[in-house]
Amino acid sequence: MKSPLLRLLTSPRGIAVLAALGLAGALAGLTACSEKVFAAAEGKTRIVFIAGKKSHPSGQHEFNAGAILLTRALNEQSGLPIEVKVVHNGWPEDESVFEGAKAVVIYSDGNASHPANGNEAKIEAMLAKGVGLMCMHYAVEVPKGEQGERFKKWIGGHYESGYSTNPHWTAEVEIKKDHPISRGVPGFSANDEWYYNMRFADPKTAEDIVTGVPTREKINRYIHWTPDGEKGLGKRQTMMWAVERPDGGRGIGFTGGHWHRNWAVDDFRKLVLNAILWTAGVEVPEGGVESLPVTEEQLNENLDPKDKMEHVALPSKADLTQPAAEPVEFRWPGKK
């Protein structure tokens, strides 16, 4: 959207005047920054959403399609002064997109495919200015050591291979009631690849926002199963956490987001929308972020092209009552 001044300057008459004054060359730069300038003039909070490259089979890790659904909810349905810009398929080529941003959300694969790789100094510089950072699902996984220490500082913790675990299970989600992220979300049940047993900073800086209790009966698939994951059965585990950093910025880690269908679970979606707002330093409305129900047609829009495409159905009760998987041996990448 252009401001009235920019519309005048880019009109045929305006261009002629600029040319006569020898200023036509400045017009391209003025036009390029117009959206950001006008958004700032309107008092909108700018958020950048980095969606990762295509990953798992169809209907899973749909980073691009999921980012579009969440962005549409914030930009078009929430009624809030928010401007979310989606960057598709990894780190942006044009880094000017970060100018004026109050938060960055990363929803992508992690480890070797993490968009943060090679961009740590740029992220560090943004966060030092108080920019918020939220990482979703696989984007909370980075190697222990230098990168893990960064994530403990940036968002309070991370998934650590061999320590954390990632079964598919049905969680009866409990939300910290006195935190703004909980507003309008009474709790819900969802089947997801809920990672748990995160490696947090020591001493712990993060606050548990979403928790659930995994049991053998609730787990319908084991993937990377660890001794610490097994010790965590029957105990309350953290699936979303929040931190307020000394630099004034905020950090969030969220382990759900594997199944694209879950964006049609109203409370699941509201929880994440609330968290995005909080990360950007925006006051979460008393009833939470409002958005329209997601239809089955919308779930199947913008899916990444895969060799075998699957139709994504709306969530059902059957998702929550899947039979328990048989226990497996301990296994994870690099296990000897």
Tab-separated table of C-alpha atoms in Angstrom:
chain	number	residue	atom	x	y	z
A	1	MET	CA	0.000	0.000	0.000
A	2	LYS	CA	1.393	3.413	-1.011
A	3	SER	CA	1.125	6.633	0.936
A	4	PRO	CA	-0.573	9.620	-0.785
A	5	LEU	CA	2.831	11.277	-1.230
A	6	LEU	CA	4.307	8.204	-2.882
A	7	ARG	CA	1.294	7.867	-5.188
A	8	LEU	CA	1.845	11.471	-6.288
A	9	LEU	CA	5.575	11.002	-6.867
A	10	THR	CA	5.080	7.798	-8.887
A	11	SER	CA	2.371	9.274	-11.098
A	12	PRO	CA	3.365	10.313	-14.657
A	13	ARG	CA	3.335	13.985	-13.630
A	14	GLY	CA	5.413	13.278	-10.518
A	15	ILE	CA	8.001	11.301	-12.467
A	16	ALA	CA	8.295	14.133	-14.993
A	17	VAL	CA	8.906	16.637	-12.199
A	18	LEU	CA	11.544	14.411	-10.598
A	19	ALA	CA	13.266	13.947	-13.948
A	20	ALA	CA	13.363	17.700	-14.498
A	21	LEU	CA	14.979	18.106	-11.089
A	22	GLY	CA	17.457	15.310	-11.759
A	23	LEU	CA	15.975	13.197	-8.978
A	24	ALA	CA	14.440	10.358	-10.971
A	25	GLY	CA	17.173	7.995	-9.850
A	26	ALA	CA	16.059	8.352	-6.257
A	27	LEU	CA	12.559	7.129	-7.051
A	28	ALA	CA	13.490	3.437	-7.189
A	29	GLY	CA	14.876	3.505	-3.664
A	30	LEU	CA	11.908	5.470	-2.418
A	31	THR	CA	9.493	2.951	-3.908
A	32	ALA	CA	11.429	-0.012	-2.500
A	33	CYS	CA	11.084	1.220	1.068
A	34	SER	CA	7.531	2.509	0.731
A	35	GLU	CA	5.786	-0.468	2.301
A	36	LYS	CA	7.983	-0.384	5.391
A	37	VAL	CA	7.702	3.374	5.778
A	38	PHE	CA	3.935	3.376	5.384
A	39	ALA	CA	3.515	0.436	7.783
A	40	ALA	CA	5.571	2.293	10.389
A	41	ALA	CA	3.482	5.408	9.839
A	42	GLU	CA	0.358	3.384	10.541
A	43	GLY	CA	1.863	2.153	13.799
A	44	LYS	CA	1.945	-1.506	12.789
A	45	THR	CA	4.240	-3.989	14.489
A	46	ARG	CA	6.387	-5.741	11.900
A	47	ILE	CA	7.128	-9.484	12.199
A	48	VAL	CA	9.217	-11.613	9.831
A	49	PHE	CA	8.194	-15.266	9.417
A	50	ILE	CA	10.900	-17.526	7.954
A	51	ALA	CA	9.383	-20.691	6.466
A	52	GLY	CA	11.795	-23.511	5.696
A	53	LYS	CA	12.336	-25.498	2.522
A	54	LYS	CA	10.236	-28.565	1.709
A	55	SER	CA	10.985	-31.446	3.983
A	56	HIS	CA	8.920	-34.453	5.085
A	57	PRO	CA	6.139	-36.283	3.193
A	58	SER	CA	3.047	-34.359	2.171
A	59	GLY	CA	0.999	-32.988	5.071
A	60	GLN	CA	4.005	-32.971	7.407
A	61	HIS	CA	6.452	-30.111	7.980
A	62	GLU	CA	4.425	-27.896	5.641
A	63	PHE	CA	6.389	-24.835	6.653
A	64	ASN	CA	5.371	-22.622	3.748
A	65	ALA	CA	1.661	-23.464	3.841
A	66	GLY	CA	1.550	-23.231	7.632
A	67	ALA	CA	3.267	-19.846	7.616
A	68	ILE	CA	0.733	-18.552	5.089
A	69	LEU	CA	-2.212	-19.685	7.243
A	70	LEU	CA	-0.798	-18.063	10.379
A	71	THR	CA	0.184	-14.880	8.558
A	72	ARG	CA	-3.270	-14.560	7.012
A	73	ALA	CA	-4.792	-14.905	10.472
A	74	LEU	CA	-2.621	-12.124	11.892
A	75	ASN	CA	-2.654	-9.730	8.943
A	76	GLU	CA	-6.244	-10.111	7.752
A	77	GLN	CA	-8.363	-11.612	10.531
A	78	SER	CA	-7.024	-10.536	13.926
A	79	GLY	CA	-8.000	-6.874	13.670
A	80	LEU	CA	-4.646	-6.011	15.252
A	81	PRO	CA	-2.051	-3.514	13.957
A	82	ILE	CA	0.310	-6.267	12.796
A	83	GLU	CA	2.277	-6.629	9.571
A	84	VAL	CA	3.739	-10.119	9.079
A	85	LYS	CA	6.007	-10.760	6.119
A	86	VAL	CA	6.630	-14.387	5.097
A	87	VAL	CA	10.011	-15.369	3.693
A	88	HIS	CA	9.639	-18.681	1.878
A	89	ASN	CA	12.161	-21.524	1.659
A	90	GLY	CA	14.748	-20.401	4.167
A	91	TRP	CA	16.863	-17.362	4.964
A	92	PRO	CA	15.933	-14.301	2.863
A	93	GLU	CA	18.125	-13.225	-0.039
A	94	ASP	CA	17.081	-9.635	0.629
A	95	GLU	CA	17.860	-9.069	4.294
A	96	SER	CA	16.268	-5.624	4.255
A	97	VAL	CA	13.069	-7.487	5.151
A	98	PHE	CA	14.315	-7.454	8.763
A	99	GLU	CA	14.391	-3.650	8.952
A	100	GLY	CA	12.028	-2.488	11.658
A	101	ALA	CA	11.027	-6.029	12.653
A	102	LYS	CA	10.095	-6.592	16.290
A	103	ALA	CA	10.222	-10.389	16.042
A	104	VAL	CA	11.459	-13.201	13.827
A	105	VAL	CA	9.625	-16.539	13.704
A	106	ILE	CA	11.453	-19.579	12.292
A	107	TYR	CA	9.398	-22.621	11.257
A	108	SER	CA	11.744	-24.966	9.442
A	109	ASP	CA	13.967	-27.999	9.614
A	110	GLY	CA	16.794	-27.785	12.132
A	111	ASN	CA	20.349	-29.044	12.595
A	112	ALA	CA	22.268	-28.891	9.284
A	113	SER	CA	19.248	-27.377	7.504
A	114	HIS	CA	18.555	-24.641	10.054
A	115	PRO	CA	18.177	-21.146	8.520
A	116	ALA	CA	20.274	-19.784	11.400
A	117	ASN	CA	23.354	-21.614	10.123
A	118	GLY	CA	25.849	-19.073	8.819
A	119	ASN	CA	23.614	-16.220	9.942
A	120	GLU	CA	24.329	-16.342	13.662
A	121	ALA	CA	26.028	-12.934	13.798
A	122	LYS	CA	23.089	-11.303	12.022
A	123	ILE	CA	20.605	-12.883	14.421
A	124	GLU	CA	22.775	-11.923	17.383
A	125	ALA	CA	22.819	-8.301	16.209
A	126	MET	CA	19.037	-8.197	15.864
A	127	LEU	CA	18.446	-9.793	19.245
A	128	ALA	CA	20.874	-7.375	20.898
A	129	LYS	CA	18.446	-4.630	19.854
A	130	GLY	CA	15.563	-6.394	21.613
A	131	VAL	CA	14.083	-8.254	18.631
A	132	GLY	CA	12.135	-11.353	19.668
A	133	LEU	CA	12.844	-14.846	18.323
A	134	MET	CA	10.416	-17.759	18.152
A	135	CYS	CA	11.422	-21.204	16.851
A	136	MET	CA	8.811	-23.814	15.987
A	137	HIS	CA	8.997	-27.616	15.774
A	138	TYR	CA	12.213	-28.901	14.126
A	139	ALA	CA	13.643	-25.363	14.267
A	140	VAL	CA	14.224	-25.864	18.021
A	141	GLU	CA	16.790	-28.591	17.242
A	142	VAL	CA	20.431	-27.585	16.946
A	143	PRO	CA	23.647	-29.436	17.842
A	144	LYS	CA	24.916	-29.230	21.389
A	145	GLY	CA	27.986	-27.113	21.868
A	146	GLU	CA	28.383	-23.645	20.385
A	147	GLN	CA	25.016	-23.565	18.591
A	148	GLY	CA	23.201	-25.088	21.532
A	149	GLU	CA	24.658	-22.449	23.845
A	150	ARG	CA	23.432	-19.733	21.501
A	151	PHE	CA	19.914	-21.106	21.567
A	152	LYS	CA	19.929	-21.323	25.352
A	153	LYS	CA	20.719	-17.617	25.342
A	154	TRP	CA	18.348	-16.712	22.495
A	155	ILE	CA	15.240	-18.724	23.404
A	156	GLY	CA	16.125	-20.472	26.670
A	157	GLY	CA	16.757	-24.000	25.391
A	158	HIS	CA	16.757	-26.427	22.469
A	159	TYR	CA	16.284	-30.033	21.366
A	160	GLU	CA	19.512	-31.983	21.909
A	161	SER	CA	19.985	-35.240	20.002
A	162	GLY	CA	20.516	-38.208	22.318
A	163	TYR	CA	18.941	-36.364	25.243
A	164	SER	CA	15.650	-35.000	23.944
A	165	THR	CA	13.082	-37.218	22.230
A	166	ASN	CA	10.417	-36.855	19.545
A	167	PRO	CA	7.608	-39.419	19.708
A	168	HIS	CA	4.193	-38.903	18.160
A	169	TRP	CA	1.673	-38.777	20.984
A	170	THR	CA	-1.638	-37.308	22.051
A	171	ALA	CA	-1.173	-34.592	24.643
A	172	GLU	CA	-3.830	-33.187	26.929
A	173	VAL	CA	-2.304	-29.745	26.809
A	174	GLU	CA	-2.162	-27.607	29.933
A	175	ILE	CA	-1.287	-23.925	29.622
A	176	LYS	CA	0.191	-21.629	32.261
A	177	LYS	CA	-2.911	-19.650	33.159
A	178	ASP	CA	-1.298	-16.454	34.402
A	179	HIS	CA	0.765	-15.909	31.247
A	180	PRO	CA	-0.525	-13.675	28.409
A	181	ILE	CA	0.012	-16.484	25.883
A	182	SER	CA	-2.749	-18.467	27.623
A	183	ARG	CA	-5.431	-15.852	26.964
A	184	GLY	CA	-8.488	-17.368	25.344
A	185	VAL	CA	-6.963	-20.871	25.319
A	186	PRO	CA	-8.486	-23.137	27.985
A	187	GLY	CA	-6.419	-26.170	27.010
A	188	PHE	CA	-6.942	-28.814	24.341
A	189	SER	CA	-5.932	-32.255	23.098
A	190	ALA	CA	-3.796	-32.741	19.991
A	191	ASN	CA	-1.771	-35.520	18.446
A	192	ASP	CA	1.576	-34.233	17.237
A	193	GLU	CA	5.252	-35.010	17.227
A	194	TRP	CA	5.564	-33.348	20.597
A	195	TYR	CA	9.282	-33.182	21.375
A	196	TYR	CA	10.102	-33.206	25.059
A	197	ASN	CA	12.998	-33.318	27.521
A	198	MET	CA	14.546	-30.157	26.127
A	199	ARG	CA	18.042	-29.034	27.047
A	200	PHE	CA	17.466	-25.799	28.936
A	201	ALA	CA	19.954	-23.233	30.188
A	202	ASP	CA	21.396	-24.018	33.619
A	203	PRO	CA	20.153	-22.373	35.725
A	204	LYS	CA	16.888	-22.475	33.821
A	205	THR	CA	15.840	-19.109	32.409
A	206	ALA	CA	12.709	-20.226	30.574
A	207	GLU	CA	9.176	-20.369	31.892
A	208	ASP	CA	7.057	-23.423	31.037
A	209	ILE	CA	4.027	-22.288	29.018
A	210	VAL	CA	2.606	-25.532	27.581
A	211	THR	CA	2.991	-28.911	29.257
A	212	GLY	CA	1.653	-32.436	28.909
A	213	VAL	CA	2.272	-35.906	30.313
A	214	PRO	CA	3.485	-38.580	27.856
A	215	THR	CA	2.667	-42.219	28.611
A	216	ARG	CA	3.159	-45.495	26.763
A	217	GLU	CA	-0.575	-45.576	26.065
A	218	LYS	CA	-0.523	-42.130	24.408
A	219	ILE	CA	2.504	-42.716	22.156
A	220	ASN	CA	1.564	-43.990	18.696
A	221	ARG	CA	5.029	-43.723	17.136
A	222	TYR	CA	8.597	-43.739	18.428
A	223	ILE	CA	11.289	-42.107	16.302
A	224	HIS	CA	14.432	-41.091	18.214
A	225	TRP	CA	13.972	-42.720	21.601
A	226	THR	CA	16.380	-41.967	24.435
A	227	PRO	CA	16.910	-43.146	28.027
A	228	ASP	CA	16.000	-39.672	29.256
A	229	GLY	CA	12.873	-39.742	27.127
A	230	GLU	CA	11.846	-42.998	28.761
A	231	LYS	CA	12.531	-41.596	32.223
A	232	GLY	CA	10.178	-38.758	31.328
A	233	LEU	CA	7.163	-41.028	30.834
A	234	GLY	CA	4.402	-40.232	33.287
A	235	LYS	CA	5.987	-36.889	34.178
A	236	ARG	CA	4.879	-33.421	33.094
A	237	GLN	CA	6.935	-32.261	30.120
A	238	THR	CA	7.446	-28.880	28.466
A	239	MET	CA	6.291	-28.372	24.858
A	240	MET	CA	6.358	-24.558	24.770
A	241	TRP	CA	8.556	-22.300	26.837
A	242	ALA	CA	9.192	-18.562	27.000
A	243	VAL	CA	12.077	-16.398	28.101
A	244	GLU	CA	12.552	-12.672	28.620
A	245	ARG	CA	16.159	-11.911	27.775
A	246	PRO	CA	18.397	-9.340	29.505
A	247	ASP	CA	18.570	-7.383	26.208
A	248	GLY	CA	14.845	-6.709	26.493
A	249	GLY	CA	13.829	-9.166	23.798
A	250	ARG	CA	11.762	-12.300	24.165
A	251	GLY	CA	12.245	-15.903	23.074
A	252	ILE	CA	9.880	-18.815	22.500
A	253	GLY	CA	10.394	-22.488	21.709
A	254	PHE	CA	7.436	-24.602	20.538
A	255	THR	CA	7.846	-28.303	19.825
A	256	GLY	CA	4.526	-28.946	18.041
A	257	GLY	CA	3.774	-28.198	14.407
A	258	HIS	CA	4.578	-31.509	12.700
A	259	TRP	CA	1.103	-32.192	11.298
A	260	HIS	CA	-0.267	-29.492	9.012
A	261	ARG	CA	-3.829	-30.475	9.955
A	262	ASN	CA	-3.354	-29.153	13.484
A	263	TRP	CA	-3.538	-25.558	12.256
A	264	ALA	CA	-7.272	-26.250	11.932
A	265	VAL	CA	-7.495	-26.938	15.690
A	266	ASP	CA	-8.749	-23.547	16.865
A	267	ASP	CA	-7.065	-23.527	20.286
A	268	PHE	CA	-3.805	-24.950	18.884
A	269	ARG	CA	-3.749	-22.137	16.324
A	270	LYS	CA	-4.712	-19.448	18.845
A	271	LEU	CA	-1.954	-20.582	21.208
A	272	VAL	CA	0.677	-20.086	18.507
A	273	LEU	CA	-0.786	-16.773	17.318
A	274	ASN	CA	-0.736	-15.520	20.923
A	275	ALA	CA	2.882	-16.640	21.250
A	276	ILE	CA	3.926	-14.822	18.072
A	277	LEU	CA	2.343	-11.621	19.361
A	278	TRP	CA	4.000	-11.976	22.767
A	279	THR	CA	7.391	-12.587	21.145
A	280	ALA	CA	7.020	-9.288	19.277
A	281	GLY	CA	6.244	-7.433	22.501
A	282	VAL	CA	2.600	-6.874	21.577
A	283	GLU	CA	-0.086	-7.083	24.263
A	284	VAL	CA	-2.140	-10.248	23.745
A	285	PRO	CA	-5.894	-9.450	23.753
A	286	GLU	CA	-7.861	-10.719	26.753
A	287	GLY	CA	-9.613	-13.301	24.595
A	288	GLY	CA	-6.495	-14.168	22.631
A	289	VAL	CA	-5.879	-13.554	18.935
A	290	GLU	CA	-9.068	-14.015	16.945
A	291	SER	CA	-8.993	-15.820	13.599
A	292	LEU	CA	-11.443	-17.534	11.287
A	293	PRO	CA	-11.782	-21.340	11.272
A	294	VAL	CA	-9.430	-23.061	8.826
A	295	THR	CA	-11.299	-25.079	6.210
A	296	GLU	CA	-10.190	-28.329	4.613
A	297	GLU	CA	-9.813	-26.477	1.324
A	298	GLN	CA	-7.475	-23.962	2.956
A	299	LEU	CA	-5.427	-26.750	4.548
A	300	ASN	CA	-4.709	-28.070	1.062
A	301	GLU	CA	-3.605	-24.745	-0.393
A	302	ASN	CA	0.082	-23.888	-0.870
A	303	LEU	CA	1.372	-27.356	0.073
A	304	ASP	CA	4.956	-28.005	-0.979
A	305	PRO	CA	5.163	-30.142	-4.151
A	306	LYS	CA	6.136	-33.689	-3.176
A	307	ASP	CA	6.588	-36.891	-5.202
A	308	LYS	CA	3.433	-38.242	-3.576
A	309	MET	CA	0.881	-35.621	-2.623
A	310	GLU	CA	-1.591	-36.386	0.160
A	311	HIS	CA	-4.942	-34.743	0.778
A	312	VAL	CA	-4.909	-33.153	4.244
A	313	ALA	CA	-8.131	-33.879	6.123
A	314	LEU	CA	-9.452	-31.812	8.988
A	315	PRO	CA	-8.470	-33.077	12.454
A	316	SER	CA	-10.735	-35.770	13.870
A	317	LYS	CA	-11.289	-37.691	17.095
A	318	ALA	CA	-9.551	-40.633	15.449
A	319	ASP	CA	-6.297	-38.653	15.499
A	320	LEU	CA	-6.495	-38.553	19.293
A	321	THR	CA	-7.216	-42.244	19.857
A	322	GLN	CA	-4.566	-43.968	17.759
A	323	PRO	CA	-3.378	-47.337	19.103
A	324	ALA	CA	-0.256	-47.358	21.225
A	325	ALA	CA	2.975	-48.258	19.456
A	326	GLU	CA	5.145	-51.151	20.552
A	327	PRO	CA	8.124	-49.978	22.649
A	328	VAL	CA	11.425	-49.761	20.770
A	329	GLU	CA	15.132	-49.930	21.518
A	330	PHE	CA	16.949	-46.694	22.252
A	331	ARG	CA	17.957	-45.060	18.981
A	332	TRP	CA	18.959	-41.644	17.696
A	333	PRO	CA	21.279	-40.223	15.018
A	334	GLY	CA	24.908	-40.981	15.816
A	335	LYS	CA	24.115	-43.532	18.534
A	336	LYS	CA	26.860	-46.121	18.881
